[in-house]
mmCIF file of C-alpha atoms in Angstrom:
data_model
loop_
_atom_site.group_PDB
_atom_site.id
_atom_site.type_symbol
_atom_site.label_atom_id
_atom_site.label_comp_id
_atom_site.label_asym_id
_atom_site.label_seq_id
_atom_site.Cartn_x
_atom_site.Cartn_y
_atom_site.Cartn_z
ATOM 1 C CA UNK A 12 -18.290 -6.677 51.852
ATOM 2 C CA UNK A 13 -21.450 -6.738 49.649
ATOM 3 C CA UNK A 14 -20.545 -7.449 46.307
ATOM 4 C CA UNK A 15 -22.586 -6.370 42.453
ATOM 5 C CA UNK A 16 -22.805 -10.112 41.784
ATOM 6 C CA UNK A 17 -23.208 -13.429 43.543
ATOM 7 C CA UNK A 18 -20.629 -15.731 45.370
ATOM 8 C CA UNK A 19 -21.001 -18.609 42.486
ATOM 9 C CA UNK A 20 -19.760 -15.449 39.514
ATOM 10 C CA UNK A 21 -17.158 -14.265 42.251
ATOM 11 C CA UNK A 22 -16.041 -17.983 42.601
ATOM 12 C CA UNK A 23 -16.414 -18.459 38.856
ATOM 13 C CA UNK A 24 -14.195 -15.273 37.654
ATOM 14 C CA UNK A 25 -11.728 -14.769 40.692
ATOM 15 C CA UNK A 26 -11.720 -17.015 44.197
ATOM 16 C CA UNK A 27 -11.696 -20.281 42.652
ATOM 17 C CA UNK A 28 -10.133 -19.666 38.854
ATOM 18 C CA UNK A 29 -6.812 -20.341 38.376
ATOM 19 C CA UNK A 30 -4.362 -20.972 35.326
ATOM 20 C CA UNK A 31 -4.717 -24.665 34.117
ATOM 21 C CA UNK A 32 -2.360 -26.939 32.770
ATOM 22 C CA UNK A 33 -4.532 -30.069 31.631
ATOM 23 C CA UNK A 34 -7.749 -29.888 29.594
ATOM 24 C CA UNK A 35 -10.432 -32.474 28.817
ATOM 25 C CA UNK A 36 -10.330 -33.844 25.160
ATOM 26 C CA UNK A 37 -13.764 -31.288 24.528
ATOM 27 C CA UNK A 38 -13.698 -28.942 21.805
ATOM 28 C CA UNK A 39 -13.381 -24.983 21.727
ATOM 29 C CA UNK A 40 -15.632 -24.027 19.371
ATOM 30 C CA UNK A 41 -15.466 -20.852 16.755
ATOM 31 C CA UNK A 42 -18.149 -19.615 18.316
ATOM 32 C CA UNK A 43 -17.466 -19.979 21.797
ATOM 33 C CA UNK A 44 -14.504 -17.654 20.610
ATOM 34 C CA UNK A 45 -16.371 -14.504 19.264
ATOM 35 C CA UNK A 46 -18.641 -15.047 22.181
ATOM 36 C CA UNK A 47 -15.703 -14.365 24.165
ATOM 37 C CA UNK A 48 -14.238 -11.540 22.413
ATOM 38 C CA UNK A 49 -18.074 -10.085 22.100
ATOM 39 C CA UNK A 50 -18.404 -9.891 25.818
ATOM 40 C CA UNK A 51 -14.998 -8.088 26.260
ATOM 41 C CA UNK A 52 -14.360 -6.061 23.633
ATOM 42 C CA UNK A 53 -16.071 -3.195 25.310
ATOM 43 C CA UNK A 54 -13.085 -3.467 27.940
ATOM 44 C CA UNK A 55 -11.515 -0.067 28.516
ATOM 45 C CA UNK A 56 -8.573 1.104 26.647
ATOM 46 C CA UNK A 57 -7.309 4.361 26.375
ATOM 47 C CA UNK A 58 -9.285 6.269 23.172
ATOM 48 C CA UNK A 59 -10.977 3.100 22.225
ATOM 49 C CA UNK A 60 -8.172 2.088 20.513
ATOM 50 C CA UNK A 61 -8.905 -1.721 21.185
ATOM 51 C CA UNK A 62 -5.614 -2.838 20.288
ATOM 52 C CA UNK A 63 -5.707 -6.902 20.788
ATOM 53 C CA UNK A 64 -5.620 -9.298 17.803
ATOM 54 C CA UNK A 65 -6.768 -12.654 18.312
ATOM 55 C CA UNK A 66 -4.639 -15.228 15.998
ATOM 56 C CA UNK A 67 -6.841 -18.952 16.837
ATOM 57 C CA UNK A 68 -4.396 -21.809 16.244
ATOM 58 C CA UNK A 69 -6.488 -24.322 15.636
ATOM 59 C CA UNK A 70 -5.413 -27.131 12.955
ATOM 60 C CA UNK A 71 -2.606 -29.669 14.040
ATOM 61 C CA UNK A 72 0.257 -27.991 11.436
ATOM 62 C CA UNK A 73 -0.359 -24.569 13.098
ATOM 63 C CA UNK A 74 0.009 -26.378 16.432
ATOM 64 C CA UNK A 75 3.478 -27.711 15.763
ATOM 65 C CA UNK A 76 4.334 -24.248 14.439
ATOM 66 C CA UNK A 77 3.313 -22.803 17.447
ATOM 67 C CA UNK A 78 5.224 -25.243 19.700
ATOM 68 C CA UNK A 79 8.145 -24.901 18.348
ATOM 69 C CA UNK A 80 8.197 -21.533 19.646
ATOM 70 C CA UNK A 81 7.656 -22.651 23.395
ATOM 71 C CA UNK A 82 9.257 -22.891 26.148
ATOM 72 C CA UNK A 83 9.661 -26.292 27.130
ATOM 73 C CA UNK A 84 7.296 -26.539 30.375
ATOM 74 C CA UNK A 85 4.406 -25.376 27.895
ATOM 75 C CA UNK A 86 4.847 -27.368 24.684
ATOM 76 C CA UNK A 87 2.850 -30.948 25.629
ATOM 77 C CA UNK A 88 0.295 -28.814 27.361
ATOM 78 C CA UNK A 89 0.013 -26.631 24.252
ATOM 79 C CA UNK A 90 -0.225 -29.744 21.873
ATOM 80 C CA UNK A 91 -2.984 -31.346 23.675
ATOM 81 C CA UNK A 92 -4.938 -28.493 24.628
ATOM 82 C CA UNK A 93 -8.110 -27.971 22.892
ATOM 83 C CA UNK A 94 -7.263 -24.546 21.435
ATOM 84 C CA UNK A 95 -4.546 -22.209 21.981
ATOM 85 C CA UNK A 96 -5.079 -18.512 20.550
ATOM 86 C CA UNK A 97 -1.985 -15.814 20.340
ATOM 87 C CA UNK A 98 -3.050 -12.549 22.037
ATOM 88 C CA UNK A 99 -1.208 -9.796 20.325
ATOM 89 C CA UNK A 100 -0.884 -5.964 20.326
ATOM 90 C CA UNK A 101 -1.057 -3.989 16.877
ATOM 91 C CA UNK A 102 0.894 -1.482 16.733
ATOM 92 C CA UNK A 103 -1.257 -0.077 13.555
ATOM 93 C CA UNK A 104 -4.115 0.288 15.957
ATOM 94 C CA UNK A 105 -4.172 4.145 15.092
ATOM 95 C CA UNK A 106 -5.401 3.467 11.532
ATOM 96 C CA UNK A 107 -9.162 2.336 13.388
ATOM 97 C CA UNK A 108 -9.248 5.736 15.727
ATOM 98 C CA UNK A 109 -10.942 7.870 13.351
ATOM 99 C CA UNK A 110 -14.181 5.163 13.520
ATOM 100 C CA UNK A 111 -13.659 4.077 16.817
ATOM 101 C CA UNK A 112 -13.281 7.131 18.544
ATOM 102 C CA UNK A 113 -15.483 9.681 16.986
ATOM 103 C CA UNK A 114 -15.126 12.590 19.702
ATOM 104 C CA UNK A 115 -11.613 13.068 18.655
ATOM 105 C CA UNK A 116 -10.706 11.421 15.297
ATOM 106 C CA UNK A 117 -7.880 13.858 14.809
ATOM 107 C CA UNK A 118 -6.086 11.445 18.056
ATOM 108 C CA UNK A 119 -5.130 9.373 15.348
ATOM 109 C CA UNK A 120 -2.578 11.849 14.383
ATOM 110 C CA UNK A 121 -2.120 14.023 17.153
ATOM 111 C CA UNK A 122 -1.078 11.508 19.386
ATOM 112 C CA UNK A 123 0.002 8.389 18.055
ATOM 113 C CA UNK A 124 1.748 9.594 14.784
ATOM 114 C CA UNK A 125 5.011 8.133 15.908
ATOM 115 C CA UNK A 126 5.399 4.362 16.408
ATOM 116 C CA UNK A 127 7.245 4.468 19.132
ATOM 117 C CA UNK A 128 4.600 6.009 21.066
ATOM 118 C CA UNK A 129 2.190 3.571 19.285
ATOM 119 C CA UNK A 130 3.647 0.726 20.280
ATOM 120 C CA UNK A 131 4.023 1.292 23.801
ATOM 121 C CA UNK A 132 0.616 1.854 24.041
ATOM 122 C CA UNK A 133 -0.629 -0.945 22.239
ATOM 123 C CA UNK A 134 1.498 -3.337 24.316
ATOM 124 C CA UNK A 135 0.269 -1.029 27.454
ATOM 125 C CA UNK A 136 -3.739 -1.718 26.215
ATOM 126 C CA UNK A 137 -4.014 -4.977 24.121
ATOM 127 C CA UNK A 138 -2.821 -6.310 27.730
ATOM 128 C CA UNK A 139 -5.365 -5.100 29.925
ATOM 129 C CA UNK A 140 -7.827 -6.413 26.957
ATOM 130 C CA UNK A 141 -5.917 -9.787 27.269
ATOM 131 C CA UNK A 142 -6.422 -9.595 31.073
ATOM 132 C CA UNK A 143 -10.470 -9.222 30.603
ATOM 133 C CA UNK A 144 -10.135 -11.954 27.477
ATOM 134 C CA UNK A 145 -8.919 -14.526 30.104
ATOM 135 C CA UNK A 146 -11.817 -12.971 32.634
ATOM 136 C CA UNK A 147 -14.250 -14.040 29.412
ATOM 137 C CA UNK A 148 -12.714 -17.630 28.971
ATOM 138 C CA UNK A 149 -13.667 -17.882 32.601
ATOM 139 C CA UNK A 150 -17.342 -16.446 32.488
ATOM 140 C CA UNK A 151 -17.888 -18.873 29.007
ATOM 141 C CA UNK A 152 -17.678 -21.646 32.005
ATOM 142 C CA UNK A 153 -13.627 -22.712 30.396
ATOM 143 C CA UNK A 154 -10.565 -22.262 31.710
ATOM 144 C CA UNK A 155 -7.560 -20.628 30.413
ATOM 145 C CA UNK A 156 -3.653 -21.439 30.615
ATOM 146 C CA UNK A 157 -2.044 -17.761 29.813
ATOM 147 C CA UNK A 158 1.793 -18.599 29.200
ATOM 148 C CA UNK A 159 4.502 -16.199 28.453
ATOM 149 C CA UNK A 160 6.977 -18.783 28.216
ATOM 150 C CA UNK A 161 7.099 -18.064 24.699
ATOM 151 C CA UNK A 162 9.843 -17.198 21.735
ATOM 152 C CA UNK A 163 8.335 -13.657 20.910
ATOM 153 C CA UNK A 164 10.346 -13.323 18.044
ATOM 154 C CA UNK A 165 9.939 -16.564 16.593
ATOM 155 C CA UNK A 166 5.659 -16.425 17.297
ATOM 156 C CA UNK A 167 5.857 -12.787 15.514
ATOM 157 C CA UNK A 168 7.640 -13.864 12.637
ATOM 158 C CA UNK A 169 5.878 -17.026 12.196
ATOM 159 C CA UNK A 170 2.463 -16.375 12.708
ATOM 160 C CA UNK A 171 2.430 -12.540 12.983
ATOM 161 C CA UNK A 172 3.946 -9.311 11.144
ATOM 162 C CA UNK A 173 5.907 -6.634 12.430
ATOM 163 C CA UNK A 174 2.703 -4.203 13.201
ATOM 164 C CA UNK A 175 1.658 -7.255 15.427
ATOM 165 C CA UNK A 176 3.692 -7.734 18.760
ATOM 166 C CA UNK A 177 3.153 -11.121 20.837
ATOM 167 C CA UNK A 178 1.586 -10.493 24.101
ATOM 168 C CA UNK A 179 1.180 -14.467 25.863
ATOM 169 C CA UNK A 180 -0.486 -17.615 24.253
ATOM 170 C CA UNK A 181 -3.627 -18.826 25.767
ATOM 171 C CA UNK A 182 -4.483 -22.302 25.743
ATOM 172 C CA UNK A 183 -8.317 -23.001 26.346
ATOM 173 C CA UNK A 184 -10.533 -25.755 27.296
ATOM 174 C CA UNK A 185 -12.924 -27.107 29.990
ATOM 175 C CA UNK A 186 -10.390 -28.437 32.784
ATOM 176 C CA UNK A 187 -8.942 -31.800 33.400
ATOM 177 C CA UNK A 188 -9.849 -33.165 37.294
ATOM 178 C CA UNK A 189 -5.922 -32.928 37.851
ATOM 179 C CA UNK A 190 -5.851 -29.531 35.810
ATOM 180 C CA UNK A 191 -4.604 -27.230 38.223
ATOM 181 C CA UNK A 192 -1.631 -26.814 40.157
ATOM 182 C CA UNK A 193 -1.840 -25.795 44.058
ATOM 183 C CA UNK A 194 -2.507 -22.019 44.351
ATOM 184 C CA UNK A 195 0.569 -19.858 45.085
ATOM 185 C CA UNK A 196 0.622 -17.297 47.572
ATOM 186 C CA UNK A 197 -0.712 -14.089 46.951
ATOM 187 C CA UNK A 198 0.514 -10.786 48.424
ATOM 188 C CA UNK A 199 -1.941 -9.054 51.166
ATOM 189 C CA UNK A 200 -3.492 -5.572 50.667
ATOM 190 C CA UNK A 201 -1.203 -4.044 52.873
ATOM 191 C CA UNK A 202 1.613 -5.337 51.252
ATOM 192 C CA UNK A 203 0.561 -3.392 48.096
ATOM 193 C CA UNK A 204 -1.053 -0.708 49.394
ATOM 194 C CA UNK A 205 0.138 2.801 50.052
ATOM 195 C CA UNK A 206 -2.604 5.958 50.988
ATOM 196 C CA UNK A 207 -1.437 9.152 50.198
#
């Protein structure tokens, strides 16, 4: 199969990325963050409603906040990786459809007026941003350690508010030598696949 880009992006982005647990001691820079977001926030999402926040935990006090709300397996990692960022879904996305969907700005009411509905789509699209976020980590040349292992709850209420619902935690940084973990198996195509 002849692919849009070469093997090296292919390698870079899917065959040879994987979630890491151990980071070199270099920093994550501001900068290298908006970079990232820049080159995915144009990642689809149902009316544009682009509903990922980005919180960047980045000073030592916010770090032991943050780990305190780990699960166990992912609280050294999270201490001594360079940066760790919460990925989050707001639920107040709605307020932004009027500007970022112009076609329709009347969506903002006529479909998302109840917050049920609003937060199931949130979750439902600040995850598939989160998905191309950790796709961006990747292309910046970094690698990213997505957890869910995570106190929701205790992340929200800590570092979020109740319009902002805690997707995973991130940690990011260019990868230790003994970063990774063996690769898992992987179910086949025809394990997945049904043609109707």
């Amino acid at each position: 199969m002849t692919f849009a880009v070469d093997s090296t992006a292919l390698d870079l982005l899917f065959r040879e990325a994987h979630t890491a647990h151990a980071f070199t001691d270099e920093p994550v820079t501001d900068e290298q963050v908006q970079a990232i977001y820049d080159l995915i926030k144009i990642a689809p999402t149902a009316f544009n409603q682009s509903p990922l926040r980005i919180t960047v935990v980045r000073t030592p006090e916010a770090r032991q906040r943050l780990v305190q709300h780990m699960a166990e397996g992912n609280q050294d990692k999270t201490v001594v990786a360079p940066l760790a960022v919460i990925l989050s879904a707001d639920a107040e996305f709605h307020e932004e459809l009027p500007r970022l969907f112009p076609a329709f700005p009347a969506a903002k009411d006529a479909f998302f007026s109840e917050r049920s509905v609003r937060e199931q789509s949130a979750v439902l699209n600040a995850a598939m941003q989160a998905a191309y976020f950790i796709l961006g980590i990747r292309a910046l040349g970094l690698a990213a350690g997505p957890m869910n292992g995570i106190d929701h709850a205790g992340i929200q209420k800590e570092f979020l508010d109740e319009d902002h619902i805690p997707l995973m935690v991130v940690n990011i940084g260019k990868p230790a030598a003994n970063g990774y973990f063996p690769r898992s198996p992987r179910l086949d195509y025809a394990e997945v696949s049904t043609t109707v």
